[in-house]
Amino acid sequence: MTLLRNDRPTAEPTAHSAGSADRGIPDATVARLPLYLRALNALADDGVATCSSGELADATGVNPAKLRKDLSHLGSYGTRGVGYEVQYLSYQIARELGQTHTWDVVIVGAGNLGTALSTYQGFGTRGISIAAVLDDDPAR
């Protein structure tokens, strides 16, 4: 059985594909977006509604000016003197990274690792849906 083929359809554009290339987002900026997203998600979990570029920069270890420049590539999401709305900016970065789409995945191998992955609840909150678990051992 062939599970993966080279002629499979392409997925929705992500930050590394045509969408970001059209927008002219530098690779270094794209590489920092997941860092910003993790920090924003942590702030949201703590109940923070808005944050300044300085606060977000401190949380990520990035220079505040670089952070503002990076975010300017995505659009105008901050308000001078107020900062960024955490939920909205988090969504915009997730959208740019292709994380607002649900991705169906297949786990090949139902051993210890495959079973652990298939029961992990954290995938659902990140847009990953386990479509199937395959194994060559019929007992699994």
mmCIF file of N, CA and C in Angstrom:
data_model
loop_
_atom_site.group_PDB
_atom_site.id
_atom_site.type_symbol
_atom_site.label_atom_id
_atom_site.label_comp_id
_atom_site.label_asym_id
_atom_site.label_seq_id
_atom_site.Cartn_x
_atom_site.Cartn_y
_atom_site.Cartn_z
ATOM 1 N N MET A 1 0.846 -1.170 0.000
ATOM 2 C CA MET A 1 0.000 0.000 0.000
ATOM 3 C C MET A 1 0.896 1.240 0.000
ATOM 4 N N THR A 2 0.601 2.211 -0.858
ATOM 5 C CA THR A 2 1.355 3.457 -0.911
ATOM 6 C C THR A 2 0.608 4.518 -0.121
ATOM 7 N N LEU A 3 1.232 5.023 0.933
ATOM 8 C CA LEU A 3 0.586 6.023 1.771
ATOM 9 C C LEU A 3 0.959 7.439 1.366
ATOM 10 N N LEU A 4 2.173 7.632 0.930
ATOM 11 C CA LEU A 4 2.638 8.960 0.541
ATOM 12 C C LEU A 4 3.042 8.938 -0.915
ATOM 13 N N ARG A 5 2.651 9.967 -1.639
ATOM 14 C CA ARG A 5 3.009 10.061 -3.045
ATOM 15 C C ARG A 5 3.530 11.453 -3.321
ATOM 16 N N ASN A 6 4.402 11.563 -4.297
ATOM 17 C CA ASN A 6 4.958 12.863 -4.652
ATOM 18 C C ASN A 6 3.956 13.768 -5.340
ATOM 19 N N ASP A 7 2.889 13.210 -5.884
ATOM 20 C CA ASP A 7 1.923 14.032 -6.607
ATOM 21 C C ASP A 7 0.705 14.403 -5.758
ATOM 22 N N ARG A 8 0.858 14.374 -4.429
ATOM 23 C CA ARG A 8 -0.266 14.731 -3.569
ATOM 24 C C ARG A 8 -0.604 16.216 -3.722
ATOM 25 N N PRO A 9 -1.849 16.598 -3.484
ATOM 26 C CA PRO A 9 -2.242 18.000 -3.651
ATOM 27 C C PRO A 9 -1.554 18.882 -2.627
ATOM 28 N N THR A 10 -1.353 20.115 -2.991
ATOM 29 C CA THR A 10 -0.720 21.051 -2.075
ATOM 30 C C THR A 10 -1.747 21.563 -1.088
ATOM 31 N N ALA A 11 -1.266 21.961 0.066
ATOM 32 C CA ALA A 11 -2.137 22.454 1.129
ATOM 33 C C ALA A 11 -2.360 23.952 0.985
ATOM 34 N N GLU A 12 -3.188 24.459 1.864
ATOM 35 C CA GLU A 12 -3.444 25.895 1.924
ATOM 36 C C GLU A 12 -2.120 26.622 2.129
ATOM 37 N N PRO A 13 -1.940 27.822 1.570
ATOM 38 C CA PRO A 13 -0.677 28.538 1.718
ATOM 39 C C PRO A 13 -0.342 28.780 3.183
ATOM 40 N N THR A 14 0.913 28.605 3.519
ATOM 41 C CA THR A 14 1.383 28.903 4.864
ATOM 42 C C THR A 14 2.391 30.023 4.777
ATOM 43 N N ALA A 15 2.978 30.356 5.913
ATOM 44 C CA ALA A 15 3.921 31.466 5.943
ATOM 45 C C ALA A 15 5.136 31.210 5.068
ATOM 46 N N HIS A 16 5.452 29.936 4.806
ATOM 47 C CA HIS A 16 6.621 29.631 3.989
ATOM 48 C C HIS A 16 6.297 29.510 2.509
ATOM 49 N N SER A 17 5.034 29.668 2.150
ATOM 50 C CA SER A 17 4.662 29.478 0.755
ATOM 51 C C SER A 17 4.290 30.796 0.104
ATOM 52 N N ALA A 18 3.549 30.717 -0.952
ATOM 53 C CA ALA A 18 3.270 31.872 -1.799
ATOM 54 C C ALA A 18 2.681 33.047 -1.043
ATOM 55 N N GLY A 19 1.850 32.808 -0.041
ATOM 56 C CA GLY A 19 1.227 33.906 0.682
ATOM 57 C C GLY A 19 2.239 34.876 1.254
ATOM 58 N N SER A 20 3.258 34.377 1.921
ATOM 59 C CA SER A 20 4.258 35.245 2.513
ATOM 60 C C SER A 20 5.208 35.801 1.475
ATOM 61 N N ALA A 21 5.484 35.019 0.444
ATOM 62 C CA ALA A 21 6.364 35.516 -0.608
ATOM 63 C C ALA A 21 5.717 36.707 -1.293
ATOM 64 N N ASP A 22 4.392 36.624 -1.521
ATOM 65 C CA ASP A 22 3.675 37.738 -2.126
ATOM 66 C C ASP A 22 3.722 38.967 -1.229
ATOM 67 N N ARG A 23 3.704 38.749 0.068
ATOM 68 C CA ARG A 23 3.710 39.856 1.013
ATOM 69 C C ARG A 23 5.124 40.364 1.277
ATOM 70 N N GLY A 24 6.130 39.626 0.848
ATOM 71 C CA GLY A 24 7.510 40.043 1.053
ATOM 72 C C GLY A 24 7.980 39.888 2.487
ATOM 73 N N ILE A 25 7.490 38.887 3.192
ATOM 74 C CA ILE A 25 7.908 38.661 4.572
ATOM 75 C C ILE A 25 9.235 37.925 4.561
ATOM 76 N N PRO A 26 10.273 38.519 5.160
ATOM 77 C CA PRO A 26 11.595 37.873 5.175
ATOM 78 C C PRO A 26 11.568 36.535 5.918
ATOM 79 N N ASP A 27 12.410 35.618 5.493
ATOM 80 C CA ASP A 27 12.490 34.298 6.124
ATOM 81 C C ASP A 27 12.794 34.396 7.617
ATOM 82 N N ALA A 28 13.662 35.333 8.001
ATOM 83 C CA ALA A 28 14.012 35.483 9.417
ATOM 84 C C ALA A 28 12.785 35.883 10.239
ATOM 85 N N THR A 29 11.938 36.719 9.664
ATOM 86 C CA THR A 29 10.700 37.118 10.344
ATOM 87 C C THR A 29 9.769 35.925 10.474
ATOM 88 N N VAL A 30 9.607 35.171 9.401
ATOM 89 C CA VAL A 30 8.745 33.983 9.424
ATOM 90 C C VAL A 30 9.239 33.007 10.489
ATOM 91 N N ALA A 31 10.542 32.882 10.635
ATOM 92 C CA ALA A 31 11.107 31.965 11.628
ATOM 93 C C ALA A 31 10.794 32.408 13.056
ATOM 94 N N ARG A 32 10.596 33.710 13.279
ATOM 95 C CA ARG A 32 10.284 34.210 14.623
ATOM 96 C C ARG A 32 8.782 34.194 14.933
ATOM 97 N N LEU A 33 7.931 34.058 13.944
ATOM 98 C CA LEU A 33 6.485 34.108 14.179
ATOM 99 C C LEU A 33 5.995 33.056 15.179
ATOM 100 N N PRO A 34 6.461 31.796 15.121
ATOM 101 C CA PRO A 34 6.013 30.829 16.132
ATOM 102 C C PRO A 34 6.406 31.235 17.554
ATOM 103 N N LEU A 35 7.546 31.888 17.694
ATOM 104 C CA LEU A 35 7.990 32.378 18.997
ATOM 105 C C LEU A 35 7.006 33.418 19.524
ATOM 106 N N TYR A 36 6.616 34.350 18.664
ATOM 107 C CA TYR A 36 5.640 35.370 19.055
ATOM 108 C C TYR A 36 4.301 34.732 19.396
ATOM 109 N N LEU A 37 3.901 33.752 18.606
ATOM 110 C CA LEU A 37 2.612 33.099 18.825
ATOM 111 C C LEU A 37 2.584 32.375 20.168
ATOM 112 N N ARG A 38 3.660 31.669 20.504
ATOM 113 C CA ARG A 38 3.715 30.981 21.808
ATOM 114 C C ARG A 38 3.610 31.980 22.952
ATOM 115 N N ALA A 39 4.322 33.103 22.836
ATOM 116 C CA ALA A 39 4.279 34.119 23.890
ATOM 117 C C ALA A 39 2.884 34.727 24.001
ATOM 118 N N LEU A 40 2.253 35.008 22.871
ATOM 119 C CA LEU A 40 0.897 35.567 22.886
ATOM 120 C C LEU A 40 -0.100 34.578 23.481
ATOM 121 N N ASN A 41 0.041 33.301 23.154
ATOM 122 C CA ASN A 41 -0.850 32.288 23.723
ATOM 123 C C ASN A 41 -0.671 32.189 25.234
ATOM 124 N N ALA A 42 0.561 32.307 25.709
ATOM 125 C CA ALA A 42 0.818 32.287 27.152
ATOM 126 C C ALA A 42 0.187 33.509 27.820
ATOM 127 N N LEU A 43 0.304 34.675 27.177
ATOM 128 C CA LEU A 43 -0.325 35.884 27.717
ATOM 129 C C LEU A 43 -1.842 35.723 27.761
ATOM 130 N N ALA A 44 -2.419 35.172 26.704
ATOM 131 C CA ALA A 44 -3.872 34.953 26.661
ATOM 132 C C ALA A 44 -4.300 33.988 27.764
ATOM 133 N N ASP A 45 -3.517 32.934 27.987
ATOM 134 C CA ASP A 45 -3.825 31.970 29.045
ATOM 135 C C ASP A 45 -3.794 32.624 30.421
ATOM 136 N N ASP A 46 -2.962 33.666 30.565
ATOM 137 C CA ASP A 46 -2.867 34.406 31.825
ATOM 138 C C ASP A 46 -3.926 35.501 31.929
ATOM 139 N N GLY A 47 -4.788 35.609 30.920
ATOM 140 C CA GLY A 47 -5.860 36.592 30.955
ATOM 141 C C GLY A 47 -5.467 37.989 30.520
ATOM 142 N N VAL A 48 -4.315 38.129 29.867
ATOM 143 C CA VAL A 48 -3.850 39.439 29.403
ATOM 144 C C VAL A 48 -4.579 39.781 28.107
ATOM 145 N N ALA A 49 -5.200 40.970 28.058
ATOM 146 C CA ALA A 49 -5.964 41.381 26.876
ATOM 147 C C ALA A 49 -5.112 42.163 25.886
ATOM 148 N N THR A 50 -4.226 43.012 26.374
ATOM 149 C CA THR A 50 -3.343 43.794 25.503
ATOM 150 C C THR A 50 -1.926 43.744 26.049
ATOM 151 N N CYS A 51 -0.965 43.895 25.158
ATOM 152 C CA CYS A 51 0.434 43.934 25.586
ATOM 153 C C CYS A 51 1.186 44.909 24.696
ATOM 154 N N SER A 52 2.213 45.495 25.261
ATOM 155 C CA SER A 52 3.054 46.416 24.497
ATOM 156 C C SER A 52 4.103 45.624 23.735
ATOM 157 N N SER A 53 4.744 46.287 22.782
ATOM 158 C CA SER A 53 5.823 45.617 22.053
ATOM 159 C C SER A 53 6.964 45.283 23.006
ATOM 160 N N GLY A 54 7.176 46.117 24.013
ATOM 161 C CA GLY A 54 8.222 45.851 24.998
ATOM 162 C C GLY A 54 7.941 44.599 25.804
ATOM 163 N N GLU A 55 6.680 44.435 26.219
ATOM 164 C CA GLU A 55 6.302 43.242 26.983
ATOM 165 C C GLU A 55 6.431 41.980 26.135
ATOM 166 N N LEU A 56 5.982 42.068 24.900
ATOM 167 C CA LEU A 56 6.084 40.907 24.009
ATOM 168 C C LEU A 56 7.545 40.611 23.679
ATOM 169 N N ALA A 57 8.337 41.665 23.511
ATOM 170 C CA ALA A 57 9.764 41.491 23.241
ATOM 171 C C ALA A 57 10.462 40.832 24.429
ATOM 172 N N ASP A 58 10.123 41.269 25.648
ATOM 173 C CA ASP A 58 10.706 40.657 26.845
ATOM 174 C C ASP A 58 10.339 39.178 26.942
ATOM 175 N N ALA A 59 9.101 38.855 26.607
ATOM 176 C CA ALA A 59 8.636 37.469 26.693
ATOM 177 C C ALA A 59 9.313 36.569 25.665
ATOM 178 N N THR A 60 9.778 37.163 24.569
ATOM 179 C CA THR A 60 10.376 36.364 23.493
ATOM 180 C C THR A 60 11.885 36.502 23.397
ATOM 181 N N GLY A 61 12.452 37.481 24.084
ATOM 182 C CA GLY A 61 13.892 37.704 24.006
ATOM 183 C C GLY A 61 14.328 38.384 22.724
ATOM 184 N N VAL A 62 13.398 39.064 22.064
ATOM 185 C CA VAL A 62 13.679 39.765 20.812
ATOM 186 C C VAL A 62 13.709 41.260 21.092
ATOM 187 N N ASN A 63 14.552 41.985 20.379
ATOM 188 C CA ASN A 63 14.620 43.435 20.497
ATOM 189 C C ASN A 63 13.255 44.033 20.139
ATOM 190 N N PRO A 64 12.730 44.989 20.942
ATOM 191 C CA PRO A 64 11.408 45.566 20.656
ATOM 192 C C PRO A 64 11.290 46.184 19.258
ATOM 193 N N ALA A 65 12.342 46.831 18.782
ATOM 194 C CA ALA A 65 12.292 47.434 17.442
ATOM 195 C C ALA A 65 12.185 46.351 16.368
ATOM 196 N N LYS A 66 12.909 45.244 16.569
ATOM 197 C CA LYS A 66 12.844 44.133 15.605
ATOM 198 C C LYS A 66 11.451 43.507 15.622
ATOM 199 N N LEU A 67 10.886 43.359 16.821
ATOM 200 C CA LEU A 67 9.550 42.795 16.941
ATOM 201 C C LEU A 67 8.533 43.669 16.205
ATOM 202 N N ARG A 68 8.596 44.987 16.410
ATOM 203 C CA ARG A 68 7.665 45.893 15.717
ATOM 204 C C ARG A 68 7.842 45.801 14.208
ATOM 205 N N LYS A 69 9.076 45.708 13.747
ATOM 206 C CA LYS A 69 9.344 45.578 12.310
ATOM 207 C C LYS A 69 8.772 44.258 11.782
ATOM 208 N N ASP A 70 8.996 43.176 12.527
ATOM 209 C CA ASP A 70 8.455 41.876 12.122
ATOM 210 C C ASP A 70 6.935 41.931 11.993
ATOM 211 N N LEU A 71 6.276 42.496 12.990
ATOM 212 C CA LEU A 71 4.818 42.544 12.981
ATOM 213 C C LEU A 71 4.284 43.491 11.916
ATOM 214 N N SER A 72 5.080 44.481 11.536
ATOM 215 C CA SER A 72 4.639 45.411 10.488
ATOM 216 C C SER A 72 4.512 44.699 9.140
ATOM 217 N N HIS A 73 5.238 43.609 8.963
ATOM 218 C CA HIS A 73 5.125 42.838 7.720
ATOM 219 C C HIS A 73 3.756 42.163 7.598
ATOM 220 N N LEU A 74 3.105 41.924 8.738
ATOM 221 C CA LEU A 74 1.798 41.269 8.733
ATOM 222 C C LEU A 74 0.663 42.260 8.524
ATOM 223 N N GLY A 75 0.897 43.503 8.852
ATOM 224 C CA GLY A 75 -0.140 44.526 8.766
ATOM 225 C C GLY A 75 -0.033 45.449 9.964
ATOM 226 N N SER A 76 -1.016 46.289 10.139
ATOM 227 C CA SER A 76 -1.027 47.260 11.229
ATOM 228 C C SER A 76 -1.963 46.762 12.321
ATOM 229 N N TYR A 77 -1.399 46.117 13.340
ATOM 230 C CA TYR A 77 -2.229 45.523 14.380
ATOM 231 C C TYR A 77 -2.083 46.197 15.734
ATOM 232 N N GLY A 78 -1.096 47.042 15.916
ATOM 233 C CA GLY A 78 -0.889 47.687 17.197
ATOM 234 C C GLY A 78 -1.410 49.110 17.208
ATOM 235 N N THR A 79 -1.620 49.640 18.427
ATOM 236 C CA THR A 79 -2.032 51.025 18.612
ATOM 237 C C THR A 79 -0.970 51.712 19.446
ATOM 238 N N ARG A 80 -0.421 52.790 18.914
ATOM 239 C CA ARG A 80 0.639 53.515 19.607
ATOM 240 C C ARG A 80 0.159 53.938 21.002
ATOM 241 N N GLY A 81 0.958 53.627 22.004
ATOM 242 C CA GLY A 81 0.631 53.968 23.382
ATOM 243 C C GLY A 81 -0.283 52.969 24.068
ATOM 244 N N VAL A 82 -0.861 52.051 23.309
ATOM 245 C CA VAL A 82 -1.762 51.045 23.879
ATOM 246 C C VAL A 82 -1.147 49.656 23.749
ATOM 247 N N GLY A 83 -0.686 49.336 22.562
ATOM 248 C CA GLY A 83 -0.069 48.038 22.312
ATOM 249 C C GLY A 83 -0.888 47.195 21.363
ATOM 250 N N TYR A 84 -0.796 45.896 21.554
ATOM 251 C CA TYR A 84 -1.448 44.930 20.670
ATOM 252 C C TYR A 84 -2.551 44.202 21.422
ATOM 253 N N GLU A 85 -3.664 43.960 20.741
ATOM 254 C CA GLU A 85 -4.712 43.123 21.299
ATOM 255 C C GLU A 85 -4.229 41.677 21.161
ATOM 256 N N VAL A 86 -4.035 41.017 22.281
ATOM 257 C CA VAL A 86 -3.394 39.702 22.319
ATOM 258 C C VAL A 86 -4.138 38.672 21.465
ATOM 259 N N GLN A 87 -5.443 38.541 21.646
ATOM 260 C CA GLN A 87 -6.203 37.529 20.905
ATOM 261 C C GLN A 87 -6.160 37.781 19.401
ATOM 262 N N TYR A 88 -6.333 39.032 18.998
ATOM 263 C CA TYR A 88 -6.380 39.355 17.573
ATOM 264 C C TYR A 88 -5.023 39.124 16.913
ATOM 265 N N LEU A 89 -3.956 39.600 17.554
ATOM 266 C CA LEU A 89 -2.621 39.406 16.986
ATOM 267 C C LEU A 89 -2.269 37.923 16.938
ATOM 268 N N SER A 90 -2.657 37.198 17.970
ATOM 269 C CA SER A 90 -2.418 35.756 17.996
ATOM 270 C C SER A 90 -3.102 35.076 16.809
ATOM 271 N N TYR A 91 -4.341 35.462 16.536
ATOM 272 C CA TYR A 91 -5.066 34.883 15.407
ATOM 273 C C TYR A 91 -4.385 35.232 14.086
ATOM 274 N N GLN A 92 -3.951 36.472 13.916
ATOM 275 C CA GLN A 92 -3.333 36.903 12.663
ATOM 276 C C GLN A 92 -2.030 36.146 12.400
ATOM 277 N N ILE A 93 -1.241 35.942 13.451
ATOM 278 C CA ILE A 93 0.005 35.186 13.285
ATOM 279 C C ILE A 93 -0.315 33.723 12.975
ATOM 280 N N ALA A 94 -1.274 33.146 13.698
ATOM 281 C CA ALA A 94 -1.669 31.756 13.439
ATOM 282 C C ALA A 94 -2.170 31.601 12.005
ATOM 283 N N ARG A 95 -2.922 32.570 11.522
ATOM 284 C CA ARG A 95 -3.423 32.530 10.144
ATOM 285 C C ARG A 95 -2.260 32.559 9.165
ATOM 286 N N GLU A 96 -1.287 33.409 9.417
ATOM 287 C CA GLU A 96 -0.122 33.515 8.530
ATOM 288 C C GLU A 96 0.683 32.218 8.513
ATOM 289 N N LEU A 97 0.683 31.512 9.636
ATOM 290 C CA LEU A 97 1.417 30.246 9.738
ATOM 291 C C LEU A 97 0.588 29.045 9.279
ATOM 292 N N GLY A 98 -0.633 29.279 8.839
ATOM 293 C CA GLY A 98 -1.475 28.184 8.370
ATOM 294 C C GLY A 98 -2.099 27.379 9.485
ATOM 295 N N GLN A 99 -2.181 27.958 10.680
ATOM 296 C CA GLN A 99 -2.708 27.220 11.825
ATOM 297 C C GLN A 99 -4.191 27.453 12.074
ATOM 298 N N THR A 100 -4.857 28.187 11.202
ATOM 299 C CA THR A 100 -6.295 28.386 11.373
ATOM 300 C C THR A 100 -7.083 27.349 10.582
ATOM 301 N N HIS A 101 -6.384 26.469 9.923
ATOM 302 C CA HIS A 101 -6.982 25.400 9.127
ATOM 303 C C HIS A 101 -6.840 24.096 9.899
ATOM 304 N N THR A 102 -7.826 23.228 9.832
ATOM 305 C CA THR A 102 -7.720 21.916 10.469
ATOM 306 C C THR A 102 -7.007 20.960 9.520
ATOM 307 N N TRP A 103 -5.974 20.316 10.026
ATOM 308 C CA TRP A 103 -5.170 19.389 9.230
ATOM 309 C C TRP A 103 -5.461 17.969 9.679
ATOM 310 N N ASP A 104 -5.949 17.134 8.767
ATOM 311 C CA ASP A 104 -6.160 15.721 9.043
ATOM 312 C C ASP A 104 -4.839 14.992 8.844
ATOM 313 N N VAL A 105 -4.436 14.206 9.835
ATOM 314 C CA VAL A 105 -3.180 13.460 9.735
ATOM 315 C C VAL A 105 -3.435 11.977 9.990
ATOM 316 N N VAL A 106 -2.544 11.164 9.473
ATOM 317 C CA VAL A 106 -2.587 9.721 9.682
ATOM 318 C C VAL A 106 -1.319 9.332 10.422
ATOM 319 N N ILE A 107 -1.470 8.588 11.488
ATOM 320 C CA ILE A 107 -0.321 8.081 12.241
ATOM 321 C C ILE A 107 -0.052 6.661 11.763
ATOM 322 N N VAL A 108 1.164 6.417 11.328
ATOM 323 C CA VAL A 108 1.554 5.091 10.856
ATOM 324 C C VAL A 108 2.350 4.428 11.970
ATOM 325 N N GLY A 109 1.786 3.367 12.517
ATOM 326 C CA GLY A 109 2.405 2.651 13.624
ATOM 327 C C GLY A 109 1.578 2.845 14.879
ATOM 328 N N ALA A 110 1.017 1.762 15.407
ATOM 329 C CA ALA A 110 0.164 1.845 16.587
ATOM 330 C C ALA A 110 0.857 1.283 17.820
ATOM 331 N N GLY A 111 2.184 1.360 17.830
ATOM 332 C CA GLY A 111 2.936 0.930 19.009
ATOM 333 C C GLY A 111 2.810 1.962 20.120
ATOM 334 N N ASN A 112 3.778 1.977 21.015
ATOM 335 C CA ASN A 112 3.724 2.899 22.152
ATOM 336 C C ASN A 112 3.680 4.359 21.711
ATOM 337 N N LEU A 113 4.560 4.732 20.791
ATOM 338 C CA LEU A 113 4.603 6.127 20.344
ATOM 339 C C LEU A 113 3.345 6.502 19.565
ATOM 340 N N GLY A 114 2.928 5.645 18.645
ATOM 341 C CA GLY A 114 1.723 5.918 17.866
ATOM 342 C C GLY A 114 0.488 6.045 18.738
ATOM 343 N N THR A 115 0.384 5.176 19.742
ATOM 344 C CA THR A 115 -0.747 5.234 20.662
ATOM 345 C C THR A 115 -0.707 6.515 21.486
ATOM 346 N N ALA A 116 0.473 6.867 21.966
ATOM 347 C CA ALA A 116 0.605 8.105 22.743
ATOM 348 C C ALA A 116 0.225 9.320 21.898
ATOM 349 N N LEU A 117 0.706 9.354 20.661
ATOM 350 C CA LEU A 117 0.373 10.476 19.780
ATOM 351 C C LEU A 117 -1.124 10.529 19.485
ATOM 352 N N SER A 118 -1.723 9.374 19.268
ATOM 353 C CA SER A 118 -3.142 9.353 18.896
ATOM 354 C C SER A 118 -4.064 9.745 20.046
ATOM 355 N N THR A 119 -3.600 9.627 21.275
ATOM 356 C CA THR A 119 -4.436 9.996 22.422
ATOM 357 C C THR A 119 -4.089 11.365 22.995
ATOM 358 N N TYR A 120 -3.081 12.019 22.453
ATOM 359 C CA TYR A 120 -2.676 13.341 22.944
ATOM 360 C C TYR A 120 -3.756 14.371 22.615
ATOM 361 N N GLN A 121 -4.283 15.029 23.619
ATOM 362 C CA GLN A 121 -5.377 15.985 23.443
ATOM 363 C C GLN A 121 -4.912 17.342 22.919
ATOM 364 N N GLY A 122 -3.631 17.641 23.019
ATOM 365 C CA GLY A 122 -3.112 18.941 22.604
ATOM 366 C C GLY A 122 -3.168 19.204 21.111
ATOM 367 N N PHE A 123 -3.253 18.158 20.302
ATOM 368 C CA PHE A 123 -3.308 18.360 18.853
ATOM 369 C C PHE A 123 -4.582 19.093 18.438
ATOM 370 N N GLY A 124 -5.686 18.771 19.075
ATOM 371 C CA GLY A 124 -6.966 19.373 18.719
ATOM 372 C C GLY A 124 -6.975 20.878 18.868
ATOM 373 N N THR A 125 -6.287 21.380 19.867
ATOM 374 C CA THR A 125 -6.248 22.829 20.082
ATOM 375 C C THR A 125 -5.322 23.526 19.097
ATOM 376 N N ARG A 126 -4.579 22.755 18.331
ATOM 377 C CA ARG A 126 -3.658 23.334 17.356
ATOM 378 C C ARG A 126 -4.062 23.018 15.915
ATOM 379 N N GLY A 127 -5.303 22.603 15.745
ATOM 380 C CA GLY A 127 -5.816 22.394 14.398
ATOM 381 C C GLY A 127 -5.396 21.096 13.743
ATOM 382 N N ILE A 128 -4.996 20.107 14.550
ATOM 383 C CA ILE A 128 -4.586 18.816 13.999
ATOM 384 C C ILE A 128 -5.608 17.767 14.422
ATOM 385 N N SER A 129 -6.148 17.065 13.450
ATOM 386 C CA SER A 129 -7.130 16.019 13.694
ATOM 387 C C SER A 129 -6.539 14.677 13.261
ATOM 388 N N ILE A 130 -6.559 13.700 14.154
ATOM 389 C CA ILE A 130 -6.059 12.363 13.825
ATOM 390 C C ILE A 130 -7.150 11.646 13.022
ATOM 391 N N ALA A 131 -6.925 11.478 11.733
ATOM 392 C CA ALA A 131 -7.911 10.849 10.848
ATOM 393 C C ALA A 131 -7.869 9.330 10.954
ATOM 394 N N ALA A 132 -6.679 8.767 11.169
ATOM 395 C CA ALA A 132 -6.549 7.310 11.249
ATOM 396 C C ALA A 132 -5.210 6.949 11.870
ATOM 397 N N VAL A 133 -5.162 5.753 12.427
ATOM 398 C CA VAL A 133 -3.917 5.164 12.915
ATOM 399 C C VAL A 133 -3.775 3.828 12.189
ATOM 400 N N LEU A 134 -2.676 3.665 11.465
ATOM 401 C CA LEU A 134 -2.452 2.453 10.676
ATOM 402 C C LEU A 134 -1.291 1.653 11.251
ATOM 403 N N ASP A 135 -1.415 0.339 11.180
ATOM 404 C CA ASP A 135 -0.336 -0.534 11.631
ATOM 405 C C ASP A 135 -0.416 -1.830 10.837
ATOM 406 N N ASP A 136 0.733 -2.460 10.589
ATOM 407 C CA ASP A 136 0.726 -3.713 9.835
ATOM 408 C C ASP A 136 0.388 -4.917 10.721
ATOM 409 N N ASP A 137 0.305 -4.712 12.033
ATOM 410 C CA ASP A 137 -0.080 -5.776 12.958
ATOM 411 C C ASP A 137 -1.589 -5.684 13.199
ATOM 412 N N PRO A 138 -2.356 -6.666 12.725
ATOM 413 C CA PRO A 138 -3.817 -6.603 12.867
ATOM 414 C C PRO A 138 -4.285 -6.590 14.322
ATOM 415 N N ALA A 139 -3.437 -7.038 15.246
ATOM 416 C CA ALA A 139 -3.822 -7.071 16.655
ATOM 417 C C ALA A 139 -3.841 -5.673 17.284
ATOM 418 N N ARG A 140 -3.246 -4.706 16.613
ATOM 419 C CA ARG A 140 -3.198 -3.352 17.199
ATOM 420 C C ARG A 140 -4.326 -2.541 16.739
#
